[in-house]
Coordinates of C-alpha atoms and ligand atoms in Angstrom, one line a residue:
M1 CA 115.3 30.0 -126.5
K2 CA 115.2 26.6 -128.2
F3 CA 117.5 23.7 -127.5
S4 CA 117.9 23.1 -131.2
K5 CA 119.5 26.6 -131.5
M6 CA 121.6 26.4 -128.4
F7 CA 125.1 25.0 -127.7
I8 CA 124.6 22.8 -124.7
P9 CA 127.1 19.9 -125.0
T10 CA 126.0 17.6 -122.2
T11 CA 127.9 14.4 -121.6
K12 CA 127.8 11.3 -119.3
E13 CA 131.6 11.3 -118.7
T14 CA 132.9 12.6 -115.5
P15 CA 136.6 13.8 -115.7
N16 CA 138.9 11.9 -113.2
D17 CA 140.0 15.0 -111.3
A18 CA 136.4 16.2 -110.7
T19 CA 135.6 15.2 -107.1
L20 CA 133.0 17.7 -106.1
P21 CA 129.4 17.6 -107.4
S22 CA 129.5 21.2 -108.7
H23 CA 132.7 20.5 -110.6
Q24 CA 131.3 17.3 -112.1
F25 CA 127.8 18.6 -113.0
L26 CA 128.9 22.0 -114.3
L27 CA 131.3 20.2 -116.7
R28 CA 128.8 17.3 -117.6
A29 CA 125.9 19.6 -118.1
G30 CA 127.8 21.8 -120.5
F31 CA 128.1 25.0 -118.4
I32 CA 131.9 25.3 -118.4
S33 CA 134.9 23.9 -120.2
Q34 CA 138.4 23.7 -118.8
T35 CA 141.3 25.0 -120.9
G36 CA 144.1 24.9 -118.3
A37 CA 144.8 24.4 -114.6
G38 CA 142.3 26.6 -112.8
I39 CA 141.2 28.2 -116.1
Y40 CA 137.6 27.8 -117.4
D41 CA 135.6 29.0 -120.3
Y42 CA 131.9 29.6 -119.8
M43 CA 129.6 28.0 -122.4
P44 CA 126.2 29.5 -123.1
L45 CA 124.4 28.2 -120.1
G46 CA 127.3 29.0 -117.8
K47 CA 127.5 32.5 -119.1
I48 CA 123.8 33.0 -118.4
V49 CA 124.2 31.9 -114.8
L50 CA 127.3 33.9 -114.3
D51 CA 125.6 37.0 -115.6
K52 CA 122.6 36.5 -113.5
I53 CA 124.6 36.3 -110.3
R54 CA 126.7 39.3 -111.4
A55 CA 123.4 41.3 -112.0
V56 CA 122.2 40.6 -108.5
V57 CA 125.5 41.7 -107.0
K58 CA 125.6 44.8 -109.2
E59 CA 122.0 45.8 -108.3
E60 CA 122.6 45.5 -104.6
M61 CA 125.9 47.3 -104.8
D62 CA 124.3 50.1 -106.8
N63 CA 121.5 50.3 -104.2
S64 CA 124.0 50.7 -101.5
G65 CA 125.3 53.8 -103.2
A66 CA 128.6 52.3 -104.4
N67 CA 130.0 53.4 -107.9
E68 CA 130.9 50.9 -110.5
V69 CA 134.4 51.3 -112.1
Q70 CA 136.8 49.1 -113.9
F71 CA 140.5 48.7 -113.3
G72 CA 143.0 47.3 -115.8
F73 CA 143.4 43.5 -115.5
V74 CA 147.1 44.2 -115.9
T75 CA 148.8 46.6 -113.5
P76 CA 152.4 47.8 -113.4
L77 CA 154.5 46.0 -110.7
S78 CA 155.6 49.4 -109.5
L79 CA 152.2 49.9 -107.8
W80 CA 152.8 46.7 -105.9
E81 CA 156.3 47.8 -104.9
E82 CA 154.8 51.0 -103.5
S83 CA 152.5 49.1 -101.2
G84 CA 155.0 46.5 -100.3
R85 CA 152.9 43.6 -101.7
A86 CA 155.3 42.9 -104.6
T87 CA 157.2 40.7 -102.0
T88 CA 154.5 39.8 -99.5
M89 CA 152.0 38.4 -102.0
G90 CA 154.4 35.6 -102.9
N91 CA 153.8 33.4 -105.9
E92 CA 150.1 34.0 -106.2
L93 CA 151.0 37.3 -107.9
L94 CA 151.7 36.4 -111.5
R95 CA 154.3 38.7 -113.0
F96 CA 155.5 39.1 -116.6
K97 CA 157.6 41.5 -118.7
D98 CA 156.4 43.4 -121.8
R99 CA 158.5 43.9 -124.9
K100 CA 160.3 46.9 -123.3
N101 CA 161.3 44.7 -120.4
S102 CA 158.9 46.5 -118.0
D103 CA 157.3 44.5 -115.2
Y104 CA 153.6 43.9 -114.9
V105 CA 151.2 41.7 -112.9
L106 CA 147.8 40.1 -113.5
S107 CA 145.6 41.7 -110.9
P108 CA 144.7 39.3 -108.0
T109 CA 142.9 42.1 -106.2
N110 CA 143.0 45.9 -106.7
E111 CA 143.8 47.9 -103.5
E112 CA 146.8 49.5 -105.1
A113 CA 144.9 50.4 -108.3
V114 CA 142.1 52.0 -106.4
V115 CA 144.4 54.0 -104.2
N116 CA 146.1 55.1 -107.3
M117 CA 142.8 56.1 -108.8
V118 CA 141.6 58.2 -105.8
K119 CA 145.0 59.7 -104.8
N120 CA 145.3 63.4 -105.7
R121 CA 141.7 63.3 -107.1
I122 CA 140.0 63.3 -103.7
T123 CA 141.8 65.9 -101.6
S124 CA 139.2 67.0 -99.0
Y125 CA 137.2 65.4 -96.3
K126 CA 134.2 67.1 -98.0
D127 CA 134.4 64.6 -100.8
L128 CA 134.4 61.6 -98.6
P129 CA 133.1 58.9 -98.1
I130 CA 133.1 57.1 -101.5
N131 CA 132.8 53.4 -102.3
L132 CA 134.2 52.2 -105.7
Y133 CA 133.6 48.7 -107.0
Q134 CA 134.1 46.5 -110.0
I135 CA 133.1 43.0 -111.2
Y136 CA 136.0 41.8 -113.1
T137 CA 138.5 39.1 -113.8
K138 CA 141.2 38.2 -111.2
F139 CA 144.2 36.0 -111.5
R140 CA 145.9 34.3 -108.6
D141 CA 148.5 31.7 -109.3
E142 CA 147.0 29.4 -106.6
A143 CA 149.3 26.7 -105.4
R144 CA 146.5 24.1 -105.7
P145 CA 143.8 25.2 -108.1
R146 CA 141.0 22.6 -107.7
F147 CA 137.3 21.9 -107.4
G148 CA 136.5 23.6 -110.7
L149 CA 135.1 27.1 -110.3
M150 CA 135.6 26.9 -106.5
R151 CA 139.3 27.6 -106.5
G152 CA 140.3 28.7 -110.0
R153 CA 143.4 30.7 -111.0
E154 CA 141.4 33.0 -113.2
F155 CA 138.0 33.9 -111.6
L156 CA 135.4 36.6 -111.4
M157 CA 135.2 38.7 -108.3
K158 CA 133.2 41.7 -107.2
D159 CA 135.7 43.9 -105.3
A160 CA 134.8 47.1 -103.6
Y161 CA 137.0 49.7 -101.9
S162 CA 135.7 52.5 -99.6
F163 CA 137.4 55.7 -98.5
H164 CA 136.6 57.5 -95.3
S165 CA 137.8 60.4 -93.2
S166 CA 137.4 58.5 -89.9
A167 CA 137.3 55.0 -88.4
E168 CA 133.7 55.5 -87.3
D169 CA 132.6 56.2 -90.8
L170 CA 134.4 53.1 -92.0
V171 CA 132.4 51.1 -89.5
R172 CA 129.2 52.5 -90.8
E173 CA 130.0 51.5 -94.4
F174 CA 131.3 48.1 -93.2
N175 CA 127.9 47.4 -91.6
L176 CA 126.1 48.7 -94.7
M177 CA 128.2 46.2 -96.8
E178 CA 127.3 43.4 -94.4
E179 CA 123.6 44.2 -95.0
T180 CA 124.1 44.5 -98.7
Y181 CA 125.9 41.1 -98.9
K182 CA 123.1 39.4 -96.9
K183 CA 120.6 40.8 -99.5
V184 CA 122.7 39.3 -102.3
Y185 CA 122.9 35.8 -100.8
T186 CA 119.3 35.8 -99.8
R187 CA 118.2 36.8 -103.3
L188 CA 120.3 34.0 -104.8
G189 CA 118.3 31.6 -102.6
L190 CA 121.3 30.4 -100.6
E191 CA 121.6 29.3 -97.0
F192 CA 124.5 31.2 -95.6
R193 CA 126.2 32.3 -92.4
V194 CA 128.1 35.5 -91.5
V195 CA 131.1 34.7 -89.4
E196 CA 134.1 36.5 -87.8
A197 CA 137.2 36.0 -89.8
D198 CA 141.0 36.2 -89.8
S199 CA 142.2 39.2 -91.7
G200 CA 145.0 37.3 -93.4
A201 CA 147.7 38.9 -95.6
I202 CA 145.5 41.8 -96.7
G203 CA 145.9 43.1 -93.1
G204 CA 144.0 45.6 -91.1
S205 CA 141.5 44.7 -88.4
G206 CA 137.9 43.7 -88.2
S207 CA 136.8 41.3 -90.9
K208 CA 133.8 39.1 -91.6
E209 CA 133.3 36.2 -94.0
F210 CA 130.1 35.0 -95.7
H211 CA 129.9 31.3 -96.0
V212 CA 127.5 29.3 -98.1
L213 CA 126.8 26.2 -96.0
A214 CA 127.7 23.0 -97.7
N215 CA 129.3 19.7 -96.6
S216 CA 132.0 20.1 -99.2
G217 CA 133.1 23.5 -98.0
E218 CA 136.9 23.9 -97.5
D219 CA 136.5 26.1 -94.4
T220 CA 135.6 24.9 -90.9
I221 CA 133.2 27.3 -89.2
V222 CA 132.5 27.3 -85.5
V223 CA 128.8 28.0 -84.7
C224 CA 126.9 28.2 -81.4
D225 CA 123.8 26.1 -80.9
S226 CA 122.0 28.8 -78.9
C227 CA 123.1 32.2 -80.2
D228 CA 124.2 33.9 -83.4
Y229 CA 127.9 33.5 -82.8
G230 CA 129.8 32.1 -85.8
A231 CA 133.5 32.3 -86.7
N232 CA 135.9 30.8 -89.0
I233 CA 138.0 28.3 -87.0
E234 CA 141.0 30.6 -87.8
A235 CA 139.4 33.3 -85.7
A236 CA 137.0 31.4 -83.4
T237 CA 137.2 32.0 -79.6
R238 CA 135.6 30.2 -76.7
K239 CA 134.9 30.7 -73.0
P240 CA 138.3 29.8 -71.4
N241 CA 138.5 26.2 -70.3
T242 CA 139.3 26.4 -66.6
K243 CA 139.9 23.9 -63.8
D244 CA 140.9 24.4 -60.2
K245 CA 144.2 26.1 -59.6
L246 CA 146.9 23.8 -58.1
E247 CA 149.5 24.6 -55.5
T248 CA 152.7 26.4 -56.4
I249 CA 155.6 24.0 -55.8
A250 CA 159.3 24.2 -56.7
I251 CA 160.2 22.8 -60.1
E252 CA 161.3 19.2 -60.4
K253 CA 163.1 17.4 -63.2
I254 CA 161.9 13.9 -63.8
E255 CA 163.2 11.1 -66.0
T256 CA 160.5 10.2 -68.5
P257 CA 162.1 7.6 -70.8
N258 CA 160.6 7.4 -74.2
C259 CA 157.6 9.5 -73.3
K260 CA 157.2 12.0 -76.1
T261 CA 153.5 12.6 -76.5
I262 CA 151.2 14.3 -74.0
E263 CA 149.4 10.9 -73.6
E264 CA 152.6 9.1 -72.9
V265 CA 153.8 11.6 -70.3
S266 CA 150.5 12.0 -68.6
S267 CA 150.0 8.3 -68.2
F268 CA 153.6 7.8 -67.0
L269 CA 153.3 10.5 -64.4
N270 CA 149.6 9.6 -63.7
A271 CA 148.8 13.2 -64.2
D272 CA 145.8 15.1 -65.7
A273 CA 146.8 16.3 -69.2
Y274 CA 145.0 19.6 -68.6
Y275 CA 147.9 20.6 -66.3
S276 CA 150.5 20.2 -69.0
M277 CA 151.9 22.2 -71.9
K278 CA 152.2 20.9 -75.5
A279 CA 155.0 22.4 -77.6
V280 CA 154.5 22.7 -81.4
I281 CA 157.7 23.5 -83.3
K282 CA 157.3 25.3 -86.6
N283 CA 159.5 26.9 -89.2
A284 CA 158.3 30.5 -89.6
I285 CA 158.8 32.0 -93.1
Y286 CA 159.5 35.7 -93.4
E287 CA 160.2 37.9 -96.4
N288 CA 164.0 37.3 -96.4
D289 CA 164.6 34.6 -93.9
S290 CA 163.0 31.9 -91.7
K291 CA 163.1 31.2 -87.9
I292 CA 162.2 28.4 -85.6
A293 CA 159.2 29.1 -83.5
V294 CA 157.8 27.2 -80.6
F295 CA 154.1 27.5 -79.7
F296 CA 152.8 26.3 -76.4
V297 CA 149.2 25.3 -75.8
R298 CA 147.5 23.3 -73.0
G299 CA 148.1 19.5 -73.3
I300 CA 144.4 18.9 -74.2
D301 CA 144.3 21.7 -76.8
E302 CA 145.4 21.9 -80.5
L303 CA 147.3 24.7 -82.1
E304 CA 145.4 26.9 -84.7
E305 CA 148.0 27.6 -87.3
T306 CA 146.6 30.8 -88.7
K307 CA 146.5 32.3 -85.2
A308 CA 150.0 31.1 -84.5
C309 CA 151.3 32.6 -87.8
N310 CA 149.6 36.0 -87.0
S311 CA 151.0 36.0 -83.5
I312 CA 154.6 36.3 -84.8
G313 CA 153.8 38.2 -88.0
A314 CA 155.2 35.5 -90.3
L315 CA 154.1 35.0 -93.9
E316 CA 153.5 31.3 -93.3
L317 CA 154.4 28.4 -91.1
E318 CA 155.9 25.2 -92.3
D319 CA 156.4 22.0 -90.3
A320 CA 159.9 22.0 -88.9
N321 CA 161.9 19.0 -90.0
E322 CA 164.3 17.0 -87.8
D323 CA 167.4 18.8 -89.0
D324 CA 165.9 22.2 -88.3
I325 CA 164.9 21.1 -84.8
I326 CA 168.3 19.7 -83.9
K327 CA 170.1 22.8 -85.4
A328 CA 167.9 25.1 -83.3
G329 CA 169.1 23.1 -80.2
L330 CA 165.6 21.6 -79.5
H331 CA 164.6 18.1 -78.6
A332 CA 161.4 16.9 -80.3
G333 CA 159.1 15.4 -77.6
Y334 CA 161.0 17.1 -74.8
C335 CA 160.6 20.7 -75.7
G336 CA 159.6 23.0 -72.7
I337 CA 159.3 26.6 -71.7
V338 CA 162.3 26.7 -69.3
N339 CA 165.8 27.3 -70.7
L340 CA 164.9 27.4 -74.4
P341 CA 167.6 28.5 -76.8
K342 CA 167.7 32.3 -77.1
D343 CA 167.1 32.6 -80.8
V344 CA 163.8 30.7 -81.1
L345 CA 160.5 32.6 -81.2
V346 CA 158.2 31.6 -78.3
V347 CA 154.5 32.2 -77.9
V348 CA 152.2 30.8 -75.2
D349 CA 148.5 30.5 -75.4
N350 CA 146.5 33.0 -73.4
E351 CA 144.6 30.4 -71.4
L352 CA 147.9 29.3 -69.8
K353 CA 148.7 32.8 -68.5
N354 CA 147.9 32.1 -64.8
D355 CA 148.9 28.4 -64.6
N356 CA 151.4 27.7 -61.9
N357 CA 151.7 24.0 -61.8
L358 CA 152.4 22.5 -65.3
V359 CA 154.2 19.6 -66.8
C360 CA 156.4 20.3 -69.8
G361 CA 159.5 19.1 -71.6
A362 CA 162.9 19.8 -69.9
N363 CA 164.7 20.6 -73.2
E364 CA 166.7 17.5 -72.6
E365 CA 166.3 14.0 -74.1
N366 CA 164.1 11.8 -71.9
Y367 CA 163.3 14.4 -69.2
H368 CA 160.3 16.5 -68.3
L369 CA 159.8 19.2 -65.7
T370 CA 156.8 19.3 -63.3
Y371 CA 155.4 22.1 -61.2
V372 CA 156.4 24.8 -63.8
D373 CA 155.0 28.2 -62.8
L374 CA 154.4 30.4 -65.8
T375 CA 153.6 33.4 -63.6
S376 CA 157.2 33.4 -62.4
I377 CA 158.7 33.5 -65.9
E378 CA 159.3 37.0 -67.2
G379 CA 159.0 38.3 -70.7
L380 CA 156.7 35.6 -72.0
K381 CA 154.7 36.5 -75.1
F382 CA 151.0 35.4 -74.9
A383 CA 148.4 35.2 -77.7
D384 CA 145.3 33.3 -78.5
L385 CA 146.6 30.2 -80.2
I386 CA 144.0 27.4 -79.7
A387 CA 141.8 25.7 -82.2
V388 CA 138.2 25.8 -80.7
K389 CA 136.9 22.2 -80.4
E390 CA 133.3 20.9 -80.8
G391 CA 131.7 20.9 -77.4
D392 CA 133.6 24.0 -76.2
T393 CA 131.5 26.7 -74.5
C394 CA 130.4 29.8 -76.4
A395 CA 132.0 33.0 -75.0
C396 CA 128.9 35.0 -75.8
C397 CA 126.1 33.0 -74.3
G398 CA 127.5 29.8 -72.6
G399 CA 125.9 27.6 -75.3
K400 CA 127.7 24.6 -77.0
L401 CA 129.9 25.2 -80.0
S402 CA 130.0 22.9 -82.9
Y403 CA 131.6 22.7 -86.4
T404 CA 130.0 23.1 -89.8
K405 CA 131.5 23.4 -93.3
G406 CA 131.2 26.5 -95.4
I407 CA 132.3 27.8 -98.8
E408 CA 133.7 31.3 -98.4
A409 CA 131.6 33.4 -100.8
G410 CA 132.5 36.8 -99.6
H411 CA 134.8 38.7 -97.2
I412 CA 134.6 42.2 -95.9
F413 CA 137.6 44.0 -94.2
Q414 CA 138.2 47.1 -92.3
L415 CA 141.6 48.0 -93.8
G416 CA 142.4 51.2 -92.0
T417 CA 145.3 53.2 -93.4
K418 CA 147.5 50.3 -94.4
Y419 CA 147.5 51.0 -98.2
S420 CA 146.8 54.8 -98.1
S421 CA 149.8 55.3 -95.8
A422 CA 152.1 53.0 -97.7
M423 CA 151.2 54.8 -101.0
N424 CA 151.1 58.3 -99.5
A425 CA 147.4 58.9 -100.3
N426 CA 146.1 61.7 -98.2
F427 CA 143.2 64.1 -97.8
L428 CA 142.9 67.4 -95.9
D429 CA 140.7 67.0 -92.7
S430 CA 138.4 69.8 -91.4
N431 CA 141.5 71.4 -89.7
G432 CA 143.4 71.5 -93.0
K433 CA 145.7 68.8 -91.8
A434 CA 146.8 66.0 -94.1
Q435 CA 145.6 62.5 -93.1
A436 CA 145.8 59.1 -94.8
F437 CA 142.5 57.8 -96.1
V438 CA 140.7 55.3 -93.9
M439 CA 139.8 52.3 -96.1
G440 CA 137.6 49.3 -96.3
C441 CA 137.6 46.5 -98.9
Y442 CA 134.8 44.1 -99.7
G443 CA 134.9 41.0 -102.0
I444 CA 132.4 38.6 -103.4
G445 CA 133.5 35.5 -105.3
V446 CA 131.0 35.8 -108.2
S447 CA 132.3 32.7 -110.2
R448 CA 132.8 30.7 -107.0
L449 CA 129.1 31.4 -106.3
V450 CA 128.1 29.5 -109.5
A451 CA 129.7 26.4 -107.9
A452 CA 128.5 27.2 -104.4
V453 CA 124.8 27.2 -105.6
I454 CA 125.3 23.7 -106.9
E455 CA 127.2 22.4 -103.9
Q456 CA 124.2 23.4 -101.8
N457 CA 121.6 22.4 -104.3
H458 CA 122.1 19.1 -106.2
D459 CA 121.1 15.4 -106.1
E460 CA 122.7 12.3 -107.6
K461 CA 121.2 13.2 -111.0
G462 CA 122.6 16.7 -111.3
C463 CA 122.2 20.4 -110.6
I464 CA 119.1 22.0 -109.0
W465 CA 119.3 25.8 -109.7
T466 CA 117.6 28.2 -107.3
K467 CA 114.9 30.4 -109.0
E468 CA 117.2 33.5 -109.2
T469 CA 120.2 31.6 -110.6
A470 CA 118.6 29.1 -113.0
P471 CA 119.6 29.6 -116.7
F472 CA 115.9 29.1 -117.6
T473 CA 113.0 28.6 -115.2
V474 CA 111.0 26.2 -117.3
D475 CA 112.1 23.5 -119.8
I476 CA 109.3 22.4 -122.1
I477 CA 110.1 18.9 -123.2
V478 CA 108.4 17.7 -126.3
S479 CA 108.5 13.9 -126.0
N480 CA 108.5 13.2 -129.7
S481 CA 109.2 16.3 -131.8
K482 CA 108.4 14.3 -134.9
K483 CA 104.8 14.3 -133.9
E484 CA 103.2 17.4 -135.4
E485 CA 100.6 17.9 -132.6
E486 CA 103.2 17.5 -129.8
A487 CA 105.6 19.9 -131.5
Q488 CA 102.8 22.4 -132.0
A489 CA 101.6 22.2 -128.4
G490 CA 105.1 22.8 -127.3
E491 CA 105.4 25.9 -129.5
N492 CA 102.1 27.2 -128.1
I493 CA 103.0 26.8 -124.4
Y494 CA 106.5 28.2 -125.2
N495 CA 105.0 31.4 -126.7
E496 CA 102.4 31.7 -123.9
L497 CA 105.1 31.4 -121.1
K498 CA 107.4 33.8 -122.9
Q499 CA 104.6 36.4 -123.2
A500 CA 103.9 36.0 -119.5
G501 CA 107.6 36.9 -118.9
V502 CA 108.7 33.5 -117.9
E503 CA 112.3 32.5 -118.8
V504 CA 111.7 29.3 -120.8
I505 CA 113.6 26.9 -123.1
L506 CA 111.9 24.6 -125.5
D507 CA 113.4 21.1 -126.0
D508 CA 112.4 20.8 -129.7
R509 CA 115.3 18.5 -130.8
I510 CA 113.9 16.3 -133.5
N511 CA 116.3 13.5 -133.1
A512 CA 116.6 13.3 -129.3
R513 CA 114.4 10.7 -127.5
F514 CA 112.3 11.5 -124.5
G515 CA 114.6 9.7 -122.1
F516 CA 117.5 11.8 -123.3
K517 CA 115.7 15.1 -123.0
M518 CA 114.5 14.1 -119.5
G519 CA 118.1 13.2 -118.6
D520 CA 119.3 16.6 -119.8
F521 CA 116.6 18.3 -117.8
E522 CA 117.7 16.5 -114.6
L523 CA 121.4 17.0 -115.2
I524 CA 121.1 20.7 -116.1
G525 CA 118.7 21.4 -113.3
F526 CA 116.1 23.8 -114.6
P527 CA 113.5 24.3 -111.7
Y528 CA 110.6 23.0 -113.7
A529 CA 109.8 20.9 -116.8
V530 CA 106.6 20.8 -118.7
V531 CA 106.3 17.4 -120.5
I532 CA 104.2 17.1 -123.6
G533 CA 103.5 13.5 -124.3
K534 CA 100.8 10.8 -124.3
K535 CA 98.2 12.7 -122.2
L536 CA 98.1 15.5 -124.7
A537 CA 95.2 13.8 -126.5
D538 CA 93.2 14.2 -123.2
G539 CA 94.3 17.8 -122.9
F540 CA 96.9 17.3 -120.2
V541 CA 100.6 18.0 -119.8
E542 CA 102.9 17.0 -117.0
L543 CA 104.6 19.4 -114.7
V544 CA 107.9 18.2 -113.1
D545 CA 109.5 19.8 -110.1
R546 CA 113.2 19.4 -110.4
K547 CA 113.8 19.5 -106.7
T548 CA 111.4 16.8 -105.6
L549 CA 111.0 15.2 -109.1
E550 CA 107.3 15.1 -108.3
K551 CA 105.0 14.9 -111.4
T552 CA 101.6 16.5 -111.6
D553 CA 99.1 16.4 -114.5
I554 CA 97.9 19.9 -115.4
K555 CA 95.2 20.9 -117.9
I556 CA 96.9 22.4 -120.9
E557 CA 95.0 25.7 -120.6
D558 CA 96.0 26.0 -116.9
I559 CA 99.8 25.5 -117.3
T560 CA 100.8 29.1 -117.6
A561 CA 98.8 30.2 -114.6
K562 CA 100.2 27.3 -112.6
I563 CA 103.8 28.2 -113.4
L564 CA 103.2 31.9 -112.7
E565 CA 101.8 30.9 -109.3
L566 CA 104.8 28.7 -108.5
I567 CA 107.5 31.3 -109.4
K568 CA 105.7 34.2 -107.8
Ligands
ATP609 P1 140.4 31.8 -99.9 O1 140.7 31.8 -98.4 O2 139.3 30.9 -100.3 O3 141.7 31.6 -100.7 P2 140.7 34.6 -99.9 O4 140.7 35.0 -98.5 O5 142.0 34.5 -100.6 O6 139.9 33.3 -100.2 P3 139.7 37.2 -100.8 O7 141.0 37.7 -101.1 O8 139.0 37.7 -99.6 O9 139.7 35.6 -100.7 O10 138.7 37.3 -102.1 C1 137.3 37.6 -102.0 C2 136.5 36.5 -102.5 O11 136.9 36.0 -103.8 C3 136.5 35.2 -101.6 O12 135.6 35.4 -100.5 C4 136.1 34.1 -102.5 O13 134.7 34.0 -102.6 C5 136.7 34.6 -103.9 N1 137.9 33.9 -104.2 C6 139.1 34.0 -103.7 N2 140.0 33.2 -104.3 C7 139.3 32.5 -105.2 C8 139.7 31.5 -106.2 N3 141.0 31.1 -106.3 N4 138.8 31.1 -107.1 C9 137.5 31.6 -107.0 N5 137.1 32.5 -106.1 C10 138.0 32.9 -105.2
MG610 MG1 143.2 32.9 -101.1

C-alpha cells in the first residue's frame, strides 16, 4: 500500500475531551473518527487493526471448536421480557419502536438470542456440548461513555455461549476458554493477567476477567507478590485480619459528644480502632422500590460496594442522603448494630463474626456503645464486604497483596441454568428426563483491545503497535520523493519486502517533507521505518525501530533480510 493512495488524515490537534493516550493518538493518527457520544467510525488504518484483532480472536475460537454464528443486532423486546432482563438491564438497554409500534432493542449482549436459537433445536444430551460465538456490534447506552474506544456505546465484542448437560462439562469448557483467551492476548503481544471476578448483573457463579495491565485501567486488581493470585477488587479476598480476642463484658452506653468518625471515637475512648464497627448507610435500589441498608465493617476496613450490593441482591447502591437517613430513623455518625429500626437491611462483614468486644454507635445522637458482643445477637446476616487493602496478606500463600491497574479485555462466566430455566430451554438427559441447559458465556472486547494495545504501548510521540496488531509492519520513508533515485529505491525496497510477505507501506507523498513523514511514522506507530535519504549515494538506508527510536545504517541489499530476521 502507498501513502499517496490511502486516506490517513493525521492531525496535531488533540480534542479537549480526550484524556487517555489511546484516545488522543487514535484520533490524531487518523485511525478513528467520532460521530456521537461513544460512537466511532473506523478509518482505513483503524479498520485494518480492528480486523487483525478480530482475525486472531476468530482463529483461536475456531481452534477451540466453537462455531461462528451471527445474531441480529436488533432483537425483539419480548425475548428480554422472557428472561427478565427487560427490567434488570436498566437504561443500558436501548429500546425503540418500529412502525407497527412493536418494541425492539439494540443488542447489548446475546444470551436471550442464543437460547432462542438453540431451544427446540437441540433436544438431546447426545447433541451437547456446543459452543456458539459471534464477533459483532453491541450497543449499550452507557451512563458515561468515555476514553474513546475503551468505553463506547457502540462497540465490537466477541461473545460466545456454550451449552452443556452437566456442571462438570461446563467447567471443562470454561477452562478451555481460559486457555483460548490466554492464547489470544499472548498472540496480540499484550501483558495481561487473569483474575477472579464478580459475576455482576449477568448472574451465575464462577467468573474470571482478563486484564491488560496499564496505568490508565479503570479497574483495580489485587495481585500477590509471591503467588499467582489475582482478583478484581470487587471479588478479592485476603487472609482474615485477626488480633487477640478481648474479654466479654456487659454493654455500656457512653456519651461521645461530636465524635462521628472512627478516628474521633477511637481517640476519645483511647481505644484501638480494630475493635470497632464502621457503619456505612446506603440506599439500595431494586426493580420497583428502594430500601435503606446498613453495612458494618471493622473500623479499620473499607466497604467494597459491589460485594455489598451483591450481599442484598440489589440492582445498585446509592449514597443515602440526609433525608433518607433521618426518615429511616438512623443517626449518621452514631449508627450501630443494637436496636436498629426493623425495616432497614443489615449485613455484617464476615471477619467480625466472632468479635465480642466492639465499639459501635448507639443509634442515638452523641452516644456510642462499648463491649458489644456480636456472638450474642441472633439472626445477623454476614457476608464478605471488605475492600482488600495493599499490604494485606494473601489467603493462598501468605504473601503480600498489592494493587495494579487493568483494562478489562475479556470476561468468562459460568452461567448455569439462569437463562435456560427462565426461557424454558430444555434437553432430555440420558434417563429421558427434561433438564434446563447448563450454560457458560464468554466475552472479549475486540474494539476495546484496539485502545488497550495503545494504552500499554505508546510514548509521548504516539502509538507503538505490537507486531501482530500493527496496520503495516514497515513504513518506507522516501525523504524527498521529488528525487528520482530516492523514489526509485523506495519502490524497489517496497516490491522486495512485499514479495517476501512483509506488510509494508511506502510513504511516496510528493509534497510532504521528510520531517512530516517521520512525524507521521512516530504518531501512527508502525514497528519499523526504512528511511531512504542522504546515505543512498553510499548504498545505505536507515532502519528505525519505533519502540526504541534507535537508528541503524543498513546496506541497501541487506535490508529485506534484516527485516525478515527482526519480525521472525
Ligand atoms: P465493564 O465492567 O467494563 O462495563 P462489562 O462487565 O459490562 O464491562 P461484559 O458484559 O463482560 O463487560 O462484556 C465483555 C467484554 O466487552 C468486556 O470484558 C469488555 O472488554 C467489553 N466491553 C464491555 N463494555 C464495553 C464498552 N462500553 N465499550 C467497549 N468494550 C466494552
Ligand atoms: Mg458494563
